[in-house]
Amino acid sequence: MTSQAISPSDERELETISAILPEGATIHAWIKASHGAAPGRLTAHAEGNAAGTVETSNPHEFEFRLLTLERGGETVFSYDPTTTEVSVLYAFRQSRVLEDGIRLLHVRPSNATPDVPGGYHFRPPFGWMNDPNGFGRFGGKLHLFYQHYPHSLRWNNMHWGHAVSDDYLRWTHLPIFLPPSDELAAQADGRGGAFSGSAIALDGSGIRIFFTEHMKDREPEEQVQFTATSRDLVNVEPASLILPARPTGLGLTTDFRDPYVFSGPDGKWKMLLGTRDREGGVILLYETDDPAAATGWTFLGMLHRENRFGMTAAECPCMVPLDGPAGDPSTRWALIFGLLTSRDPATGRRNMTTATVGRFDGQQFSMEFEQELDFGTDAYAFQAFVDEDGPVGIAWLANWTDISREIDMPTAMTLPRRLALRNGALITPPVSGAESLRRHRLDVGGLLEGQAVDLANGSIEILLTLKEAGNAFRLEFEHSEATVVVQLNDDGLSIPFSVANAKTSPRYIAAGARPSTIRIFLDAGSLEVFADDGRWTGTKRLPGFKGVRAVRLTAPEGNMLAAEIWQLGL
C-alpha cells in the first residue's frame, strides 16, 4: 500500500500510504524522528482535505500517536522518509473492533511477519511475540494477550498484544493493548516493559489485568507488580502499583514476576508469582479480601519449590482445578510453571516446564505427583484458565535456548490444549475444535508401504493407530533446514532433531512411553505430537517458515493398524 508522491508545497519526495477508510475510523501510528533536529511527522488527508498531523522528536524509539478521522473515503497518509520512520499503522472502528479487528495499513520489512500460506497457528500481525498473557473468556469471547514488541522481529521493550476468538483457532487481531511505561517506551535498549501476567473478569463488564513492570538496573527492585482495568476490553486505564517489593528475609533474587490471579477454593483471589533463591525455583502465594482484587494483597508464603535443576528461576506460574469445582476439598489442582535456565542432565534439554498435581486449600499446596508438561520443551510459558467445558491452556511455541542476536524468530503459539486427569496422569490433548481444521484426506497407501508421501504446504495432521501399545515405528520428515523424526521404540517416544553444524542436540524423549495412538500436527515452523490423547505431548519448533515437504514411515510388519493424513487450514 506504499507509493511515491510529490508534495505540492515543497516538492520533496514523500512516502504515502493510501486506504479507503470509514468516517470516524481510529488510527494508531508509531513514528520516529529519523535524523537531525527535524521532528518526525505523519500527515493524513481524507478525500483531499487535511485530516490531522502527528509528530515526534524522539530519534531512539517509535512513539505511539492517535488520530481519529472525522470524514471517510480515500485517505492518504504521507511522510518524509528523510526525517520520519513509520513502524506500524493500522485502522479500526471502535464500535466494531471486537468483531472486525484492526486493518493493517503499513509495516516495515524489518517488522513484517513471514508469509505462511495455510498456517493455522496463532501468530502476531507484526513484530516479536513470546509469552501468552491474560488468557481467558471475557465478554463472551476468548481473549489472548501476549508479550509483544511491535517494531522488529526481536525481543525488546515489552508491550501486550491482543486478539480474540470464538473457537480457540481463528483469531481476530485487536489494537496493541498495553504499552510499556512512558520512561521505557522512550528507549530502544530492551530495558524491560510490561512483562507477563494474567486477567480476571470484573463484575458487570470488563477485565482487570495484572502484570510485572521490569526496568533493568532499577533500585531496589527491577521487577514490581501492577494492575489495571479495561471496561471495553480494548482500551486499558492507567495502571496502579500493588506489590512494590519482594518479600524480605527469604533470600530471594531480584526475579519477582508473572502474576497469575485466580479464585481460590475459599472464594478469595489468589496470586502466584515466580522467583528463585539459592536452592532453586520458588512459587510465591498472595491473597486479598478485596472482591475486585484491586488492593490489599498480602503475602501468605512459599507455595512450592523446585530444586532438582539447581538455581533456576520459576516463572509464568498458573494453577487450575482439574477434576471438580474449586471449592471441593477433593478436587485436584494442576500447578504449572517454567524453569528458566534449567537443564536436564540426562537429555540436555533446557528450560523445562513442570506440571505438579495435588490438593490446594487456599493456603497450602499438597503435591501428589509431578510430570513434565511437554517432552519437546517448546511449549513454554504455559497459561491456563477454566473455561465452560473445563481447563484450557496455551503456550509460546518456542524456547529461549533458540534465541540469539543473529536469529530473527517471529514465532507462534501452540495449539490450545485441554487439561484433565486420566489414570493417574495429567493429559493435555488439543482442543476438540482442532478437527475443524481438516480440509481433505491425503492418500496414505504409500505411507503404509514405506514410500515417501508428499505433504503439499506442510500444514498437516497425521494419525497413527498401533496394533499394540508400544509397537515400534519411525516417521522421517523431509525438511529443508533440519533432520526431523518422530519415533517410538524400547526407549520411549522421541523427536530426534538436529540442524546442520550443530555440535550437539538434546534428546527430546518421553522415556518409557508406550502409547497406542499418535496424533501429529505439522505447520510451517512447528511440530506437535500428542500420544494417547495427550498423555505424552511433545512440541518442537522447526527452523524457518517452510513446511515439512514429505514423510516416510518405517515400521515392522504388523505393527501399524491404521494411518490417516489430513490437509489442514483455517
XYZ file of C-alpha atoms in Angstrom:
570
model
C 0.000 0.000 0.000
C 3.016 2.304 -0.084
C 3.661 4.521 -3.111
C 5.688 7.572 -4.050
C 4.082 11.017 -4.271
C 5.243 14.610 -4.695
C 4.314 17.154 -2.050
C 2.928 20.243 -3.864
C 4.211 22.569 -1.120
C 7.919 21.930 -1.278
C 8.275 19.209 -3.938
C 10.108 16.886 -1.577
C 9.561 13.236 -2.354
C 7.150 11.798 0.206
C 6.161 8.247 1.040
C 2.410 7.736 1.028
C 0.101 5.059 2.421
C -3.409 5.015 0.953
C -6.628 3.273 2.009
C -10.404 3.651 1.846
C -11.449 4.205 5.463
C -14.813 4.875 7.111
C -15.840 8.055 8.833
C -14.800 8.018 12.479
C -12.030 5.466 11.971
C -9.418 5.375 14.703
C -5.793 5.353 13.541
C -2.884 4.060 15.609
C 0.538 5.153 14.334
C 4.047 4.522 15.624
C 6.565 7.034 14.278
C 10.156 8.048 14.981
C 12.333 11.007 14.022
C 14.965 9.722 11.589
C 17.905 12.117 11.766
C 18.945 15.549 12.938
C 16.779 18.150 14.584
C 13.746 17.831 12.305
C 10.752 16.187 14.006
C 9.160 13.052 12.638
C 5.782 13.909 11.120
C 2.910 11.902 9.642
C 0.077 13.771 7.929
C -3.349 12.442 6.943
C -5.673 13.702 4.191
C -9.201 12.310 3.702
C -10.755 12.938 0.290
C -8.098 15.595 -0.271
C -8.838 17.501 2.925
C -6.434 17.757 5.841
C -7.381 15.159 8.470
C -4.641 15.600 11.052
C -0.905 15.523 11.712
C 1.115 13.736 14.405
C 4.721 14.430 15.340
C 7.609 13.144 17.460
C 11.130 14.351 18.178
C 12.321 11.001 19.576
C 15.120 9.538 17.400
C 15.622 6.454 19.625
C 12.305 4.631 19.681
C 8.968 4.672 17.911
C 6.275 6.578 19.784
C 2.536 5.946 19.697
C 0.279 8.577 18.184
C -3.515 8.602 17.774
C -5.715 10.059 15.018
C -9.488 9.979 14.526
C -10.873 10.602 11.035
C -13.841 12.962 11.061
C -14.653 12.063 7.470
C -14.231 8.851 5.495
C -13.233 7.922 1.983
C -9.880 7.850 0.228
C -7.340 8.537 2.962
C -3.679 9.252 2.302
C -1.004 9.275 4.983
C 2.247 10.953 3.951
C 5.683 11.417 5.498
C 9.177 12.478 4.515
C 11.438 9.388 4.795
C 14.482 11.600 5.379
C 13.021 12.853 8.671
C 10.444 10.227 9.643
C 10.186 6.482 10.075
C 6.803 4.776 10.334
C 6.856 1.385 12.007
C 3.197 0.406 12.306
C -0.009 1.963 11.036
C -3.454 0.399 11.437
C -7.092 1.496 11.492
C -10.255 0.239 13.174
C -13.778 1.243 14.079
C -14.073 1.498 17.844
C -17.699 0.299 17.852
C -16.855 -2.837 15.821
C -13.275 -3.623 16.742
C -14.067 -6.744 18.808
C -15.882 -8.205 15.795
C -13.816 -6.819 12.900
C -10.381 -6.287 14.439
C -7.780 -3.940 13.024
C -6.960 -3.218 9.398
C -3.205 -3.192 8.993
C -2.124 -0.368 6.664
C 1.661 -0.404 6.962
C 4.586 -2.256 8.479
C 8.257 -2.118 7.539
C 10.100 -5.134 6.091
C 12.024 -5.374 9.377
C 8.909 -5.968 11.486
C 6.661 -7.732 8.959
C 5.790 -11.304 9.886
C 6.568 -14.064 7.403
C 4.027 -15.154 4.835
C 2.881 -18.634 5.889
C 0.240 -19.866 3.397
C -2.073 -22.374 5.035
C -0.626 -21.819 8.516
C -3.083 -22.402 11.353
C -1.133 -21.459 14.490
C -1.627 -18.080 16.122
C 0.948 -15.506 15.023
C 1.111 -11.754 15.668
C 0.259 -9.413 12.781
C 3.709 -7.779 13.081
C 6.770 -7.778 15.304
C 8.020 -10.103 18.025
C 5.896 -12.317 20.293
C 6.578 -14.527 23.304
C 4.566 -15.498 26.440
C 0.759 -15.716 26.402
C -0.829 -13.384 28.969
C -4.357 -12.874 30.307
C -5.716 -15.950 28.508
C -9.433 -16.229 29.290
C -13.058 -15.822 28.264
C -14.352 -12.281 28.761
C -17.492 -10.687 27.365
C -18.406 -13.926 25.608
C -15.174 -14.124 23.609
C -11.828 -15.827 24.122
C -9.098 -13.259 24.714
C -5.388 -13.852 24.217
C -2.909 -11.205 25.289
C 0.788 -11.800 24.657
C 4.259 -10.401 25.157
C 4.929 -8.246 22.128
C 7.467 -5.891 20.617
C 5.862 -4.263 17.560
C 8.898 -2.700 15.872
C 11.173 -5.618 14.977
C 11.273 -9.412 14.949
C 13.453 -9.492 18.056
C 12.750 -9.057 21.750
C 12.856 -5.514 23.107
C 10.762 -3.375 25.475
C 7.636 -5.393 26.158
C 4.078 -4.461 25.209
C 0.947 -6.610 25.408
C -0.559 -7.614 22.075
C -4.201 -8.689 21.915
C -6.508 -10.948 19.890
C -9.954 -12.535 20.271
C -11.533 -15.759 19.061
C -14.792 -17.682 19.178
C -13.212 -21.142 18.832
C -9.553 -21.031 20.051
C -8.282 -21.415 16.480
C -9.408 -18.484 14.342
C -8.196 -15.226 15.833
C -9.005 -11.563 15.180
C -6.171 -9.134 15.840
C -7.002 -6.151 18.053
C -5.142 -2.912 18.817
C -1.997 -3.160 20.930
C -3.365 -3.313 24.458
C -0.682 -2.386 26.968
C 2.427 -0.346 26.120
C 5.460 -0.014 28.393
C 5.662 2.965 30.718
C 6.496 6.309 29.098
C 10.019 6.172 30.510
C 10.700 2.766 28.965
C 8.814 3.493 25.755
C 11.194 6.375 25.029
C 14.155 3.974 24.873
C 15.079 1.238 22.403
C 17.536 -0.639 24.574
C 15.428 -3.556 25.790
C 15.376 -2.324 29.386
C 12.091 -4.036 30.235
C 8.477 -3.005 29.900
C 5.120 -4.639 30.615
C 6.133 -8.225 31.352
C 3.848 -11.253 31.655
C 0.704 -11.510 33.739
C -2.941 -12.517 33.801
C -6.515 -11.214 33.676
C -9.771 -11.729 35.550
C -13.328 -10.672 34.777
C -14.767 -7.635 36.552
C -18.274 -7.692 37.970
C -20.585 -6.267 35.349
C -18.212 -5.887 32.432
C -14.575 -5.518 31.619
C -11.396 -7.055 32.972
C -8.668 -6.415 35.500
C -5.161 -7.278 34.373
C -2.054 -7.923 36.444
C 1.465 -7.584 35.080
C 5.087 -7.184 36.037
C 6.857 -3.966 35.142
C 10.532 -4.706 34.589
C 13.114 -1.953 34.471
C 16.722 -3.066 34.147
C 19.090 -1.761 36.876
C 16.278 -0.075 38.807
C 16.979 0.021 42.554
C 15.933 -1.560 44.803
C 13.536 -3.602 42.637
C 13.863 -4.322 38.946
C 10.506 -6.118 38.933
C 7.292 -4.860 40.567
C 3.616 -5.746 40.128
C 0.905 -3.530 38.647
C -2.815 -3.819 37.995
C -5.066 -2.003 35.536
C -8.629 -2.269 34.241
C -10.339 -2.195 30.870
C -14.082 -1.642 30.734
C -14.461 -2.102 26.980
C -11.906 -4.958 26.628
C -9.903 -2.854 24.162
C -8.584 0.245 25.943
C -6.659 -0.009 29.201
C -6.868 2.561 32.001
C -3.799 3.859 33.905
C -2.089 1.176 35.971
C -1.592 1.137 39.756
C 1.323 -0.336 41.679
C 0.168 -3.137 44.000
C 3.351 -5.013 45.004
C 6.371 -2.688 45.140
C 8.830 -5.174 46.640
C 9.690 -8.823 47.120
C 9.086 -10.496 50.480
C 12.029 -9.892 52.786
C 14.041 -12.405 54.750
C 13.731 -15.249 52.234
C 16.980 -14.804 50.319
C 15.177 -14.256 47.012
C 16.904 -12.978 43.894
C 15.589 -9.948 42.017
C 13.376 -12.321 39.969
C 9.820 -11.453 41.035
C 7.398 -11.697 38.171
C 4.452 -13.022 36.165
C 1.445 -12.539 38.484
C -1.227 -15.164 37.900
C -4.508 -14.339 39.645
C -7.323 -16.866 40.168
C -10.205 -17.601 42.511
C -9.144 -19.974 45.264
C -11.148 -22.738 46.952
C -12.158 -20.295 49.720
C -13.542 -17.780 47.209
C -10.713 -15.312 47.742
C -8.499 -14.020 44.961
C -5.057 -15.667 44.972
C -1.906 -14.558 43.163
C 1.083 -16.692 42.181
C 4.467 -15.117 41.458
C 7.673 -16.734 40.227
C 11.105 -16.199 41.759
C 14.185 -18.121 42.916
C 16.609 -18.458 45.790
C 19.956 -20.213 46.094
C 18.328 -23.651 46.083
C 16.009 -23.402 43.099
C 12.803 -22.050 41.638
C 10.141 -20.763 44.033
C 6.428 -20.019 43.634
C 5.068 -17.343 46.000
C 1.414 -17.141 47.104
C -0.528 -13.939 47.867
C -4.223 -13.282 48.533
C -6.641 -10.402 49.005
C -10.028 -9.948 50.656
C -10.898 -7.266 48.093
C -13.685 -8.655 45.819
C -12.309 -6.505 42.979
C -8.718 -7.759 43.555
C -7.503 -4.165 43.286
C -5.848 -3.692 46.667
C -4.944 -5.418 49.917
C -2.630 -8.078 48.557
C -0.822 -9.892 51.388
C 1.947 -12.467 51.273
C 0.966 -15.935 52.524
C 4.267 -17.750 51.943
C 6.141 -20.036 49.592
C 3.657 -22.299 47.824
C 6.123 -24.583 46.064
C 9.834 -25.088 45.447
C 11.559 -26.910 42.588
C 15.246 -27.557 43.248
C 16.053 -30.567 41.058
C 17.845 -28.401 38.498
C 19.750 -26.044 40.777
C 19.310 -22.285 40.986
C 16.689 -21.893 38.269
C 14.023 -19.174 38.178
C 10.424 -20.339 38.352
C 8.352 -18.198 36.012
C 4.943 -17.993 34.343
C 3.131 -19.987 37.055
C -0.520 -20.915 36.646
C -2.936 -23.034 38.672
C -6.284 -24.596 37.731
C -8.663 -27.156 39.292
C -8.725 -30.335 37.229
C -11.396 -32.803 38.300
C -14.015 -30.854 40.189
C -15.109 -27.440 41.427
C -12.520 -25.231 43.090
C -14.335 -25.296 46.419
C -14.442 -29.102 46.741
C -11.623 -30.300 49.062
C -11.247 -33.484 46.997
C -10.520 -31.561 43.770
C -7.008 -31.926 42.416
C -5.242 -28.838 41.081
C -2.501 -28.500 38.479
C 0.318 -26.081 39.286
C 2.334 -25.453 36.113
C 5.455 -23.304 35.742
C 8.594 -22.907 33.650
C 12.138 -23.212 34.966
C 14.334 -20.661 33.232
C 17.969 -21.838 32.740
C 17.129 -25.384 33.887
C 18.992 -28.222 32.202
C 18.082 -31.899 32.304
C 21.407 -33.744 32.686
C 20.005 -36.940 31.159
C 18.890 -35.392 27.855
C 20.485 -31.941 27.599
C 17.093 -30.249 27.244
C 16.828 -26.709 28.629
C 14.126 -24.534 30.193
C 11.845 -27.319 31.332
C 8.158 -26.880 32.172
C 6.844 -28.815 35.158
C 3.261 -29.797 35.982
C 2.606 -30.688 39.620
C -0.757 -32.134 40.637
C -2.189 -32.144 44.159
C -4.676 -30.579 46.535
C -4.909 -26.882 47.353
C -6.841 -25.460 50.314
C -6.181 -21.808 49.566
C -3.118 -21.659 51.827
C -1.085 -24.806 51.163
C -0.471 -26.992 48.132
C 0.000 -30.708 48.803
C 1.650 -32.365 45.796
C 0.591 -35.893 44.832
C 2.696 -36.282 41.689
C 4.535 -34.266 39.071
C 5.305 -34.800 35.428
C 6.905 -32.902 32.607
C 4.347 -30.883 30.705
C 5.981 -31.328 27.272
C 8.935 -33.528 26.380
C 9.780 -31.341 23.367
C 10.173 -28.305 25.700
C 8.966 -25.831 23.045
C 5.653 -25.230 24.806
C 6.937 -22.601 27.216
C 5.197 -20.045 29.458
C 2.047 -22.198 29.502
C -1.027 -20.350 30.793
C -4.419 -21.923 31.543
C -7.872 -20.928 32.761
C -11.129 -22.764 33.456
C -13.472 -22.351 30.507
C -17.071 -23.528 30.167
C -16.037 -27.147 29.468
C -13.034 -27.283 31.794
C -9.446 -26.005 31.915
C -7.695 -24.973 28.700
C -4.144 -23.703 28.211
C -1.840 -22.322 25.545
C 1.925 -21.794 25.358
C 4.625 -19.978 23.437
C 5.802 -22.327 20.702
C 9.474 -21.708 21.332
C 12.227 -21.901 23.920
C 14.770 -19.290 24.989
C 17.627 -21.633 24.048
C 16.810 -20.928 20.392
C 17.123 -17.158 20.730
C 20.263 -15.357 19.646
C 21.333 -11.944 18.449
C 21.711 -13.359 14.953
C 18.333 -15.048 14.508
C 15.002 -13.342 13.940
C 12.290 -15.615 15.294
C 8.696 -14.426 14.841
C 7.181 -17.475 16.492
C 3.714 -18.874 17.070
C 1.549 -20.079 19.928
C 0.893 -23.778 20.376
C -2.468 -25.284 19.617
C -4.647 -24.652 22.686
C -4.855 -27.749 24.884
C -7.351 -29.152 27.348
C -6.178 -30.315 30.771
C -7.629 -33.331 32.566
C -6.725 -36.218 34.831
C -6.779 -39.737 33.433
C -5.429 -42.894 35.027
C -3.273 -41.019 37.483
C -1.681 -38.697 34.929
C -2.256 -35.217 33.525
C -3.309 -35.278 29.870
C -3.110 -32.249 27.565
C -4.799 -33.056 24.223
C -5.572 -30.344 21.659
C -8.954 -28.649 21.976
C -11.716 -30.637 20.316
C -12.259 -27.957 17.690
C -8.924 -28.883 16.090
C -10.839 -31.327 13.871
C -12.440 -28.322 12.163
C -9.051 -27.552 10.614
C -9.283 -30.659 8.424
C -9.815 -29.847 4.744
C -9.366 -33.180 2.970
C -7.628 -36.520 3.386
C -4.384 -37.307 1.636
C -3.748 -40.787 0.234
C -1.889 -42.852 2.837
C -1.486 -46.054 0.878
C 2.113 -45.181 0.132
C 2.787 -44.267 3.753
C 1.916 -47.760 4.990
C 4.032 -49.240 2.203
C 7.104 -47.266 3.245
C 7.009 -44.743 0.405
C 7.615 -41.006 0.754
C 4.313 -39.111 0.821
C 4.217 -35.517 -0.394
C 2.753 -33.134 2.213
C 1.925 -30.174 -0.028
C 2.374 -26.966 2.013
C 3.179 -28.880 5.212
C 0.017 -27.929 7.132
C -0.820 -31.483 8.054
C -2.324 -33.764 10.699
C -1.127 -37.373 10.850
C -2.942 -40.023 12.901
C -1.317 -43.385 13.587
C -3.019 -46.298 15.352
C -0.721 -49.067 16.538
C -1.832 -52.704 16.656
C -0.440 -52.961 20.185
C 0.636 -50.254 22.620
C 4.330 -49.528 22.296
C 4.761 -51.012 18.807
C 7.847 -49.510 17.194
C 7.744 -47.096 14.263
C 9.811 -44.293 12.749
C 8.445 -41.287 10.859
C 11.089 -39.358 8.921
C 10.197 -35.869 7.712
C 11.810 -34.073 4.804
C 12.645 -30.552 5.940
C 14.868 -28.006 4.183
C 16.835 -26.952 7.280
C 16.709 -29.779 9.814
C 16.644 -33.502 10.430
C 13.228 -34.202 11.963
C 11.946 -37.604 13.107
C 9.188 -38.928 15.364
C 9.837 -42.442 16.613
C 8.696 -44.983 19.170
C 10.995 -47.770 20.385
C 12.018 -49.522 23.573
C 13.442 -46.251 24.954
C 10.128 -44.416 24.603
C 8.546 -41.800 22.333
C 11.009 -39.249 20.975
C 11.592 -36.463 18.458
C 15.136 -36.898 17.110
C 16.022 -33.426 15.850
C 19.151 -31.666 14.664
C 20.248 -28.811 12.434
C 23.340 -28.638 10.263
C 26.603 -27.758 12.024
C 25.109 -28.158 15.499
C 27.725 -29.509 17.913
C 25.177 -31.470 19.932
C 21.408 -31.797 20.036
C 19.271 -32.515 23.093
C 17.288 -35.750 23.255
C 13.607 -34.881 23.141
C 12.126 -38.008 24.673
C 9.265 -39.245 26.844
C 11.240 -42.085 28.381
C 9.318 -45.331 28.732
C 6.195 -44.078 26.935
C 4.194 -46.878 25.298
C 1.254 -45.216 23.542
C -1.167 -46.880 21.133
C -2.279 -43.759 19.210
C -0.150 -40.896 17.880
C -1.538 -37.609 16.600
C 0.926 -35.248 14.921
C 0.285 -31.647 13.852
C 2.716 -30.091 11.387
C 2.805 -26.454 10.376
C 5.419 -24.125 8.954
C 7.866 -23.765 11.830
C 6.425 -26.353 14.202
C 5.746 -29.976 15.120
C 3.324 -31.049 17.883
C 2.951 -34.673 18.963
C 0.031 -35.911 21.096
C 0.234 -39.569 22.154
C -2.686 -41.366 23.780
C -4.855 -38.246 23.795
C -2.131 -36.036 25.217
C -0.792 -38.372 27.911
C 2.573 -37.623 26.345
C 2.908 -34.347 24.465
C 5.976 -33.129 22.595
C 6.320 -29.744 20.874
C 9.287 -28.771 18.717
C 9.864 -25.508 16.908
C 11.302 -26.096 13.450
C 13.679 -23.606 11.817
C 12.438 -21.244 9.143
C 8.911 -20.931 7.841
C 8.803 -23.589 5.160
C 6.668 -26.599 5.894
C 7.781 -30.209 6.002
C 7.748 -31.405 2.389
C 7.293 -35.166 2.734
C 7.093 -38.003 5.245
C 8.180 -41.649 5.205
C 7.060 -44.340 7.667
C 9.193 -47.307 8.682
C 7.672 -49.979 10.939
C 7.961 -53.761 11.385
C 5.242 -55.619 9.541
C 2.028 -55.854 11.522
C 2.849 -53.011 13.918
C 0.504 -50.453 12.330
C -3.248 -50.832 12.445
C -4.215 -47.627 10.603
C -2.883 -44.318 9.324
C -4.530 -41.073 8.215
C -3.148 -37.830 6.810
C -5.252 -34.659 6.679
C -4.562 -31.419 4.881
C -5.261 -28.628 7.387
C -6.164 -24.976 7.041
C -8.136 -22.184 8.679
